[in-house]
Structure formats: structure tokens, C-alpha cells
mmCIF file of C-alpha atoms in Angstrom:
data_model
loop_
_atom_site.group_PDB
_atom_site.id
_atom_site.type_symbol
_atom_site.label_atom_id
_atom_site.label_comp_id
_atom_site.label_asym_id
_atom_site.label_seq_id
_atom_site.Cartn_x
_atom_site.Cartn_y
_atom_site.Cartn_z
ATOM 1 C CA MET A 101 16.102 19.017 62.049
ATOM 2 C CA ARG A 102 13.753 16.994 60.303
ATOM 3 C CA ILE A 103 9.975 16.233 61.831
ATOM 4 C CA GLN A 104 10.710 12.420 60.633
ATOM 5 C CA GLN A 105 13.983 12.320 63.345
ATOM 6 C CA LEU A 106 11.598 13.644 66.290
ATOM 7 C CA GLN A 107 8.857 10.743 65.250
ATOM 8 C CA TYR A 108 11.892 8.153 65.273
ATOM 9 C CA ILE A 109 12.755 9.412 69.111
ATOM 10 C CA ILE A 110 8.770 9.046 69.621
ATOM 11 C CA LYS A 111 8.806 5.597 68.532
ATOM 12 C CA ILE A 112 11.368 4.216 70.270
ATOM 13 C CA VAL A 113 10.737 5.966 73.433
ATOM 14 C CA GLU A 114 7.140 4.192 72.840
ATOM 15 C CA THR A 115 8.984 0.937 71.862
ATOM 16 C CA GLY A 116 11.709 0.252 74.456
ATOM 17 C CA SER A 117 13.915 -0.594 71.951
ATOM 18 C CA MET A 118 16.081 0.556 68.458
ATOM 19 C CA ASN A 119 15.103 -2.986 66.992
ATOM 20 C CA GLU A 120 11.588 -2.935 67.508
ATOM 21 C CA ALA A 121 11.414 0.547 66.562
ATOM 22 C CA ALA A 122 13.282 0.183 63.350
ATOM 23 C CA LYS A 123 10.575 -2.813 62.472
ATOM 24 C CA GLN A 124 7.545 -0.671 63.288
ATOM 25 C CA LEU A 125 8.735 2.292 60.845
ATOM 26 C CA PHE A 126 9.811 0.277 58.112
ATOM 27 C CA ILE A 127 13.360 1.172 58.327
ATOM 28 C CA THR A 128 16.795 -0.824 58.987
ATOM 29 C CA GLN A 129 18.000 -0.745 62.096
ATOM 30 C CA PRO A 130 21.525 0.686 61.388
ATOM 31 C CA SER A 131 19.392 4.005 59.390
ATOM 32 C CA LEU A 132 17.796 4.701 62.366
ATOM 33 C CA SER A 133 20.813 4.701 64.710
ATOM 34 C CA ASN A 134 22.418 7.029 62.418
ATOM 35 C CA ALA A 135 19.427 9.162 62.006
ATOM 36 C CA VAL A 136 19.308 9.504 65.957
ATOM 37 C CA ARG A 137 23.118 10.125 66.330
ATOM 38 C CA ASP A 138 22.556 12.673 63.644
ATOM 39 C CA LEU A 139 20.080 14.998 65.527
ATOM 40 C CA GLU A 140 22.301 14.076 68.692
ATOM 41 C CA ASN A 141 25.451 15.945 66.950
ATOM 42 C CA GLU A 142 23.128 18.792 65.206
ATOM 43 C CA MET A 143 21.981 18.656 68.832
ATOM 44 C CA GLY A 144 24.565 18.720 70.888
ATOM 45 C CA ILE A 145 23.005 16.397 73.455
ATOM 46 C CA ASP A 146 22.965 12.466 74.249
ATOM 47 C CA ILE A 147 19.480 11.999 74.141
ATOM 48 C CA PHE A 148 19.666 8.297 75.049
ATOM 49 C CA HIS A 149 22.140 6.131 77.355
ATOM 50 C CA ARG A 150 23.172 3.464 75.528
ATOM 51 C CA ASN A 151 24.161 -0.203 77.175
ATOM 52 C CA PRO A 152 24.148 -3.470 76.424
ATOM 53 C CA LYS A 153 20.272 -4.475 77.547
ATOM 54 C CA GLY A 154 19.313 -1.579 75.933
ATOM 55 C CA ILE A 155 18.738 2.401 75.786
ATOM 56 C CA THR A 156 17.038 4.637 78.421
ATOM 57 C CA LEU A 157 16.825 8.404 78.022
ATOM 58 C CA THR A 158 18.911 11.098 79.404
ATOM 59 C CA LYS A 159 18.119 14.331 81.635
ATOM 60 C CA ASP A 160 18.436 16.145 78.295
ATOM 61 C CA GLY A 161 16.404 13.524 76.085
ATOM 62 C CA MET A 162 13.650 13.832 78.804
ATOM 63 C CA GLU A 163 13.602 17.292 78.160
ATOM 64 C CA PHE A 164 13.929 17.000 74.750
ATOM 65 C CA LEU A 165 11.298 14.277 74.126
ATOM 66 C CA SER A 166 8.756 17.034 75.721
ATOM 67 C CA TYR A 167 9.376 18.988 73.171
ATOM 68 C CA ALA A 168 9.305 16.795 70.545
ATOM 69 C CA ARG A 169 5.982 15.723 71.145
ATOM 70 C CA GLN A 170 4.712 18.690 71.454
ATOM 71 C CA VAL A 171 6.625 20.112 67.579
ATOM 72 C CA VAL A 172 4.565 16.162 66.047
ATOM 73 C CA GLU A 173 1.110 16.988 67.947
ATOM 74 C CA GLN A 174 1.451 20.113 66.155
ATOM 75 C CA THR A 175 2.279 19.236 62.733
ATOM 76 C CA ASP A 176 -0.433 16.389 63.141
ATOM 77 C CA LEU A 177 -2.524 19.362 64.282
ATOM 78 C CA LEU A 178 -1.752 21.079 61.135
ATOM 79 C CA LEU A 179 -2.433 18.442 58.764
ATOM 80 C CA GLU A 180 -5.560 17.018 59.998
ATOM 81 C CA ARG A 181 -6.807 21.203 59.760
ATOM 82 C CA TYR A 182 -5.494 21.818 56.508
ATOM 83 C CA LYS A 183 -5.419 18.489 54.724
ATOM 84 C CA SER A 184 -7.996 16.117 55.324
ATOM 85 C CA PRO A 185 -10.977 16.915 53.480
ATOM 86 C CA GLY A 186 -14.787 17.056 54.662
ATOM 87 C CA VAL A 187 -16.211 19.304 57.461
ATOM 88 C CA GLN A 188 -13.623 21.043 59.181
ATOM 89 C CA ARG A 189 -13.887 21.009 63.404
ATOM 90 C CA GLU A 190 -14.068 24.996 64.769
ATOM 91 C CA ARG A 191 -10.688 24.890 67.289
ATOM 92 C CA PHE A 192 -10.145 27.630 70.164
ATOM 93 C CA SER A 193 -8.098 26.697 73.367
ATOM 94 C CA VAL A 194 -8.674 29.406 77.010
ATOM 95 C CA SER A 195 -6.182 29.167 79.521
ATOM 96 C CA ALA A 196 -7.460 31.166 82.672
ATOM 97 C CA GLN A 197 -6.938 31.341 86.384
ATOM 98 C CA HIS A 198 -9.291 29.608 88.896
ATOM 99 C CA TYR A 199 -12.659 32.091 87.768
ATOM 100 C CA ALA A 200 -16.179 30.472 87.523
ATOM 101 C CA PHE A 201 -16.952 33.346 85.396
ATOM 102 C CA VAL A 202 -14.388 31.941 82.741
ATOM 103 C CA VAL A 203 -16.341 28.575 82.616
ATOM 104 C CA ASN A 204 -19.678 29.949 82.509
ATOM 105 C CA ALA A 205 -18.472 31.597 79.122
ATOM 106 C CA PHE A 206 -16.762 28.855 77.996
ATOM 107 C CA VAL A 207 -20.143 27.020 78.895
ATOM 108 C CA SER A 208 -22.562 30.090 76.746
ATOM 109 C CA LEU A 209 -19.325 30.253 74.122
ATOM 110 C CA LEU A 210 -20.217 26.587 73.195
ATOM 111 C CA LYS A 211 -24.344 26.396 74.019
ATOM 112 C CA LYS A 212 -24.888 29.726 72.047
ATOM 113 C CA SER A 213 -22.223 28.990 68.790
ATOM 114 C CA ASP A 214 -23.271 27.151 65.927
ATOM 115 C CA MET A 215 -20.821 24.260 65.152
ATOM 116 C CA SER A 216 -21.525 20.743 64.490
ATOM 117 C CA GLN A 217 -17.841 19.548 64.892
ATOM 118 C CA TYR A 218 -15.426 21.440 67.519
ATOM 119 C CA GLU A 219 -12.205 20.716 69.554
ATOM 120 C CA LEU A 220 -12.346 23.461 72.731
ATOM 121 C CA PHE A 221 -9.805 23.921 75.105
ATOM 122 C CA LEU A 222 -10.246 24.999 78.490
ATOM 123 C CA ARG A 223 -7.009 25.621 80.290
ATOM 124 C CA GLU A 224 -7.507 26.064 84.039
ATOM 125 C CA THR A 225 -3.922 26.674 85.026
ATOM 126 C CA ARG A 226 -0.850 28.560 86.583
ATOM 127 C CA THR A 227 -0.240 31.984 86.511
ATOM 128 C CA TRP A 228 2.768 31.536 84.662
ATOM 129 C CA GLU A 229 1.896 28.700 82.070
ATOM 130 C CA ILE A 230 -0.789 31.443 81.317
ATOM 131 C CA ILE A 231 1.517 33.766 80.220
ATOM 132 C CA ASP A 232 3.308 30.530 78.455
ATOM 133 C CA ASP A 233 0.281 29.063 76.517
ATOM 134 C CA VAL A 234 -0.714 32.573 74.895
ATOM 135 C CA LYS A 235 3.066 33.581 73.561
ATOM 136 C CA ASN A 236 3.242 29.987 72.149
ATOM 137 C CA PHE A 237 -0.277 30.435 70.855
ATOM 138 C CA ARG A 238 -1.715 26.901 73.015
ATOM 139 C CA SER A 239 -3.896 29.137 73.534
ATOM 140 C CA GLU A 240 -5.812 32.152 71.877
ATOM 141 C CA ILE A 241 -6.850 33.998 74.671
ATOM 142 C CA GLY A 242 -5.313 33.773 78.771
ATOM 143 C CA VAL A 243 -7.124 35.641 81.360
ATOM 144 C CA LEU A 244 -5.697 36.613 84.962
ATOM 145 C CA PHE A 245 -5.618 39.444 87.338
ATOM 146 C CA LEU A 246 -3.182 42.622 88.057
ATOM 147 C CA ASN A 247 -3.606 44.603 90.905
ATOM 148 C CA SER A 248 -0.743 47.087 93.036
ATOM 149 C CA TYR A 249 1.391 44.587 93.756
ATOM 150 C CA ASN A 250 2.245 42.063 91.122
ATOM 151 C CA ARG A 251 0.931 44.673 87.953
ATOM 152 C CA ASP A 252 4.862 45.847 87.235
ATOM 153 C CA VAL A 253 5.924 42.754 87.775
ATOM 154 C CA LEU A 254 3.941 40.920 85.434
ATOM 155 C CA THR A 255 3.496 43.827 82.720
ATOM 156 C CA LYS A 256 7.612 43.770 81.741
ATOM 157 C CA LEU A 257 6.494 39.826 81.129
ATOM 158 C CA LEU A 258 3.713 40.457 79.272
ATOM 159 C CA GLU A 259 6.035 43.077 77.095
ATOM 160 C CA GLU A 260 8.805 40.764 76.487
ATOM 161 C CA ASN A 261 6.552 38.020 75.147
ATOM 162 C CA ASN A 262 4.956 40.417 73.110
ATOM 163 C CA LEU A 263 1.318 40.249 74.526
ATOM 164 C CA VAL A 264 -0.799 42.888 74.804
ATOM 165 C CA SER A 265 -3.319 42.849 77.756
ATOM 166 C CA THR A 266 -7.067 44.538 77.641
ATOM 167 C CA SER A 267 -9.560 45.414 80.970
ATOM 168 C CA LEU A 268 -12.512 43.283 81.362
ATOM 169 C CA PHE A 269 -13.523 44.655 85.044
ATOM 170 C CA THR A 270 -11.771 46.017 88.095
ATOM 171 C CA ALA A 271 -13.578 44.223 90.968
ATOM 172 C CA ASN A 272 -13.295 45.346 95.635
ATOM 173 C CA PRO A 273 -11.258 42.138 97.373
ATOM 174 C CA HIS A 274 -13.987 39.795 98.500
ATOM 175 C CA ILE A 275 -13.200 36.982 100.411
ATOM 176 C CA PHE A 276 -14.675 32.791 99.441
ATOM 177 C CA ILE A 277 -16.244 31.175 102.694
ATOM 178 C CA SER A 278 -18.525 28.199 103.751
ATOM 179 C CA LYS A 279 -22.326 29.676 104.216
ATOM 180 C CA THR A 280 -21.672 27.986 107.777
ATOM 181 C CA ASN A 281 -18.230 29.732 109.103
ATOM 182 C CA PRO A 282 -18.709 31.791 111.656
ATOM 183 C CA LEU A 283 -18.510 35.117 109.402
ATOM 184 C CA ALA A 284 -20.785 34.071 106.520
ATOM 185 C CA ASN A 285 -23.309 36.909 108.353
ATOM 186 C CA ARG A 286 -20.752 39.446 108.057
ATOM 187 C CA ASP A 287 -21.619 42.218 105.781
ATOM 188 C CA LYS A 288 -18.011 43.026 105.571
ATOM 189 C CA VAL A 289 -14.489 41.345 106.941
ATOM 190 C CA CYS A 290 -11.002 42.423 107.966
ATOM 191 C CA LEU A 291 -7.905 40.415 107.703
ATOM 192 C CA GLU A 292 -7.900 40.488 111.881
ATOM 193 C CA ASP A 293 -11.715 38.658 111.416
ATOM 194 C CA LEU A 294 -9.738 35.767 109.887
ATOM 195 C CA GLU A 295 -6.595 34.929 111.367
ATOM 196 C CA ASP A 296 -7.778 31.885 113.450
ATOM 197 C CA PHE A 297 -9.503 30.412 110.016
ATOM 198 C CA PRO A 298 -7.238 28.205 106.827
ATOM 199 C CA TYR A 299 -6.296 30.443 104.288
ATOM 200 C CA LEU A 300 -6.376 28.728 101.044
ATOM 201 C CA SER A 301 -4.158 29.647 98.009
ATOM 202 C CA TYR A 302 -3.973 28.008 94.386
ATOM 203 C CA ASP A 303 -0.627 26.231 93.509
ATOM 204 C CA GLN A 304 1.530 28.018 90.858
ATOM 205 C CA GLY A 305 4.630 24.984 90.689
ATOM 206 C CA ILE A 306 8.304 25.744 90.284
ATOM 207 C CA HIS A 307 7.212 29.294 89.214
ATOM 208 C CA ASN A 308 6.679 29.846 93.336
ATOM 209 C CA SER A 309 7.009 33.868 93.266
ATOM 210 C CA PHE A 310 4.187 36.092 95.156
ATOM 211 C CA TYR A 311 4.286 37.631 91.773
ATOM 212 C CA PHE A 312 1.962 34.887 90.085
ATOM 213 C CA SER A 313 0.035 34.174 92.874
ATOM 214 C CA GLU A 314 -3.882 34.042 92.003
ATOM 215 C CA GLU A 315 -4.559 35.323 95.446
ATOM 216 C CA ILE A 316 -3.929 39.649 96.580
ATOM 217 C CA MET A 317 -1.441 40.197 99.762
ATOM 218 C CA SER A 318 -0.048 36.279 99.383
ATOM 219 C CA THR A 319 2.691 37.723 101.039
ATOM 220 C CA GLU A 320 1.154 38.040 104.340
ATOM 221 C CA ARG A 321 1.486 35.798 106.740
ATOM 222 C CA HIS A 322 -1.070 33.336 107.709
ATOM 223 C CA LYS A 323 -0.865 30.750 110.877
ATOM 224 C CA LYS A 324 -2.837 28.216 108.836
ATOM 225 C CA SER A 325 -2.079 27.973 105.345
ATOM 226 C CA ILE A 326 -3.324 25.534 102.659
ATOM 227 C CA VAL A 327 -2.493 25.508 99.061
ATOM 228 C CA VAL A 328 -4.237 23.652 97.012
ATOM 229 C CA SER A 329 -4.091 22.951 92.819
ATOM 230 C CA ASP A 330 -7.707 23.306 91.672
ATOM 231 C CA ARG A 331 -11.114 24.668 92.759
ATOM 232 C CA ALA A 332 -13.614 21.954 93.322
ATOM 233 C CA THR A 333 -10.511 20.363 96.333
ATOM 234 C CA LEU A 334 -10.498 24.291 97.339
ATOM 235 C CA PHE A 335 -14.432 25.011 97.718
ATOM 236 C CA ASN A 336 -14.428 21.293 99.338
ATOM 237 C CA LEU A 337 -11.501 22.997 101.900
ATOM 238 C CA LEU A 338 -13.968 26.380 102.454
ATOM 239 C CA ILE A 339 -16.957 23.778 103.437
ATOM 240 C CA GLY A 340 -15.137 20.962 105.336
ATOM 241 C CA LEU A 341 -12.319 23.112 107.292
ATOM 242 C CA ASP A 342 -14.157 27.189 107.689
ATOM 243 C CA GLY A 343 -10.863 28.110 105.355
ATOM 244 C CA TYR A 344 -10.804 31.296 103.155
ATOM 245 C CA THR A 345 -9.513 32.563 100.402
ATOM 246 C CA ILE A 346 -8.869 36.058 98.652
ATOM 247 C CA ALA A 347 -10.713 36.409 95.028
ATOM 248 C CA THR A 348 -13.285 38.805 92.705
ATOM 249 C CA GLY A 349 -16.256 38.044 95.009
ATOM 250 C CA ILE A 350 -18.118 36.891 91.294
ATOM 251 C CA LEU A 351 -20.114 33.530 92.247
ATOM 252 C CA ASN A 352 -22.249 31.692 90.336
ATOM 253 C CA SER A 353 -24.357 28.825 91.755
ATOM 254 C CA ASN A 354 -24.924 26.964 88.907
ATOM 255 C CA LEU A 355 -21.706 26.371 89.248
ATOM 256 C CA ASN A 356 -20.404 26.248 92.806
ATOM 257 C CA GLY A 357 -23.294 25.347 94.679
ATOM 258 C CA ASP A 358 -25.235 27.773 97.156
ATOM 259 C CA ASN A 359 -22.716 26.517 100.043
ATOM 260 C CA ILE A 360 -20.174 29.093 99.391
ATOM 261 C CA VAL A 361 -20.719 33.156 99.989
ATOM 262 C CA SER A 362 -18.773 36.043 99.409
ATOM 263 C CA ILE A 363 -17.970 38.300 101.637
ATOM 264 C CA PRO A 364 -16.087 42.501 101.170
ATOM 265 C CA LEU A 365 -12.932 42.069 102.557
ATOM 266 C CA ASP A 366 -11.684 45.625 103.903
ATOM 267 C CA VAL A 367 -8.270 46.499 102.263
ATOM 268 C CA ASP A 368 -7.887 49.069 99.797
ATOM 269 C CA ASP A 369 -6.509 46.425 96.675
ATOM 270 C CA PRO A 370 -8.686 46.639 93.661
ATOM 271 C CA ILE A 371 -8.377 43.719 91.772
ATOM 272 C CA GLU A 372 -8.547 44.395 87.358
ATOM 273 C CA LEU A 373 -8.772 41.049 85.341
ATOM 274 C CA VAL A 374 -7.884 41.466 82.113
ATOM 275 C CA TYR A 375 -7.661 39.131 79.246
ATOM 276 C CA ILE A 376 -4.542 38.509 77.466
ATOM 277 C CA LYS A 377 -3.770 37.816 73.841
ATOM 278 C CA HIS A 378 -0.528 37.880 71.409
ATOM 279 C CA GLN A 379 0.261 41.130 69.626
ATOM 280 C CA LYS A 380 0.643 39.170 65.948
ATOM 281 C CA ALA A 381 -2.970 37.591 66.113
ATOM 282 C CA ASN A 382 -6.240 39.101 65.937
ATOM 283 C CA LEU A 383 -8.689 36.966 67.849
ATOM 284 C CA SER A 384 -10.538 34.720 66.107
ATOM 285 C CA LYS A 385 -14.449 34.700 66.009
ATOM 286 C CA MET A 386 -14.587 32.004 68.212
ATOM 287 C CA GLY A 387 -12.414 34.037 70.725
ATOM 288 C CA GLU A 388 -14.652 37.534 70.111
ATOM 289 C CA ARG A 389 -17.791 35.747 70.688
ATOM 290 C CA PHE A 390 -16.164 34.138 73.464
ATOM 291 C CA ILE A 391 -14.648 37.982 75.440
ATOM 292 C CA ASP A 392 -18.504 38.631 74.405
ATOM 293 C CA TYR A 393 -19.766 35.418 76.591
ATOM 294 C CA LEU A 394 -17.009 36.983 79.557
ATOM 295 C CA LEU A 395 -17.948 40.481 79.588
ATOM 296 C CA GLU A 396 -21.989 39.336 79.989
ATOM 297 C CA GLU A 397 -21.099 36.950 82.562
ATOM 298 C CA VAL A 398 -19.236 39.421 84.576
ATOM 299 C CA LYS A 399 -21.993 41.842 84.081
ATOM 300 C CA PHE A 400 -24.782 39.891 85.244
ATOM 301 C CA ASN A 401 -23.115 38.472 88.901
ATOM 302 C CA HIS A 402 -20.693 41.622 89.437
#
């Protein structure tokens, strides 16, 4: 398999035609067809359905295309990084569960670092994808939580993927609710107090195991339950529906406004926030600075 063959596949999909792709690639149509056939034979799959009206991707072809694009994109980044003249851009990527303190640390990294050119990525994403991002070096650092329920499973998964975790801090469980919620003036709440309020949690996609949940006590049954995919929607529903979610208790009014409050939850289930990295990679200088800002953010708000 050659990078050139992957570029051929991508171009064929973009143009929708073997003939047009060959023209844009400045090769003959038979040469392009042979290159695709050789790749299909090597991979042991059919990438395209061929018929008189044209070609379309097979199911295997759609999956193959997603991987091909990743490889070509990463190759382009390598070439740009090491072959392009001039000032090199700083690159850094973090994948994390939906935590405002991670966003704030990322902002501090950007504001307080002397970078004339940069390309930074902050992915608020699902738990499994955080692990996969760090495993495959799409992100240098991942941020997630461990507790008594998920620790054994996630620790085993990290070890299997050559990842190591380092503790950031341990927090007692809190709920996030609107300041207009009937429970907002309580010093503490218990699970029974929450029975009639909508419970909000983050979608984990196809890897929707309780062990990947971003909320503790994910196995508890809730009379009203709403699953969301992003933090903005979750906070809007906290306000609009008097919902609640279970979290670390760390809020930042600069990012979240003053409409959300944090109330201690009366359960004995500490939450340990950790960052993960690949065991075969050392943190970059930017990664080290990000962890410092992360610890500062937690210390200031915790």
C-alpha cells in the first residue's frame, strides 16, 4: 500500500468518476483502475461497486476511506511540519470530557504562551474517543475521571493501549443546577431529593457502556432522563427544565455564567480527575505548561 494509492481513492470519491479522477491526477484511466485493483487485492476487500452508471463505495470502502483520509491528512501535516520553510507553527492537542476547567486552562495556555503561529486542538468528546485519541497520538493529553465503579475497567483499558494516568485532584460529588431550581438554596442534597427532576448526562455513542459514562452512579435508574452531546445544551436544559447533572463541583462563571450553581451531593463516591498520555511519549513543553495551568485552574476554583 502506498500513500499515492490512498490519494487516488480520495480523488475518485471526490470526483465521483474514474475518468475525471484520472484527468485531475494526470494519469491514464487504465493506470488508475489498475492501482485501485492492486490496492483492493492487497487489502482483501472491494472498495468500489462498479456498474455502467459509475462507481460507488462499498461498505468496506466507506470504512477504508475514513482511514485513508486520516493517513493522508497526517502525511500532509508531517510534510508541512518538516519540509515547509519559515517559522514552524506550534501544535498541541487535548481530548477531554466536558469540563469547564479544562477549557479555561486551554485559554490560559493560549493567552500566556509566546506563540506567533500555532495550531491547537481542544476536543470535548466521549470517553472512549479520548482514550483512542491519545492511543493514536491525535492528542497528546486526555482528561477524564476515575472512581470506584469504573477504575478497574478503565485502568485495564489504559494499560492495554499503552497509556498511563496521572492524578490531578480528587473531588466530592456535586450536582449542577439552575440558580432558580427549588434545590438551589440547599447546603447539600441527597439522591431522594432529585427523584422528580430531569437527570442530564452526556451521550457516549456506540460505546455506551456504564463504565464510559461521564457521570458517577450511571447505573442508577432515573424517572426522567435526558442525554445530550455538548455542554452548552446541557447547561441550557439545566436552566430551562430544572434539570441536574452530577459533576466535580468546579464551575467557572467566566465560561458558564452565573445561572448555574454547584451543590454537594450526599454520597460517598469520590471522583478522581486524571490526565492520560501515551507511555512511549514524553510531554512536550506545551503539554507541561497546559498541565500547570490545569492545576492552577483547579486550585483556584476547587
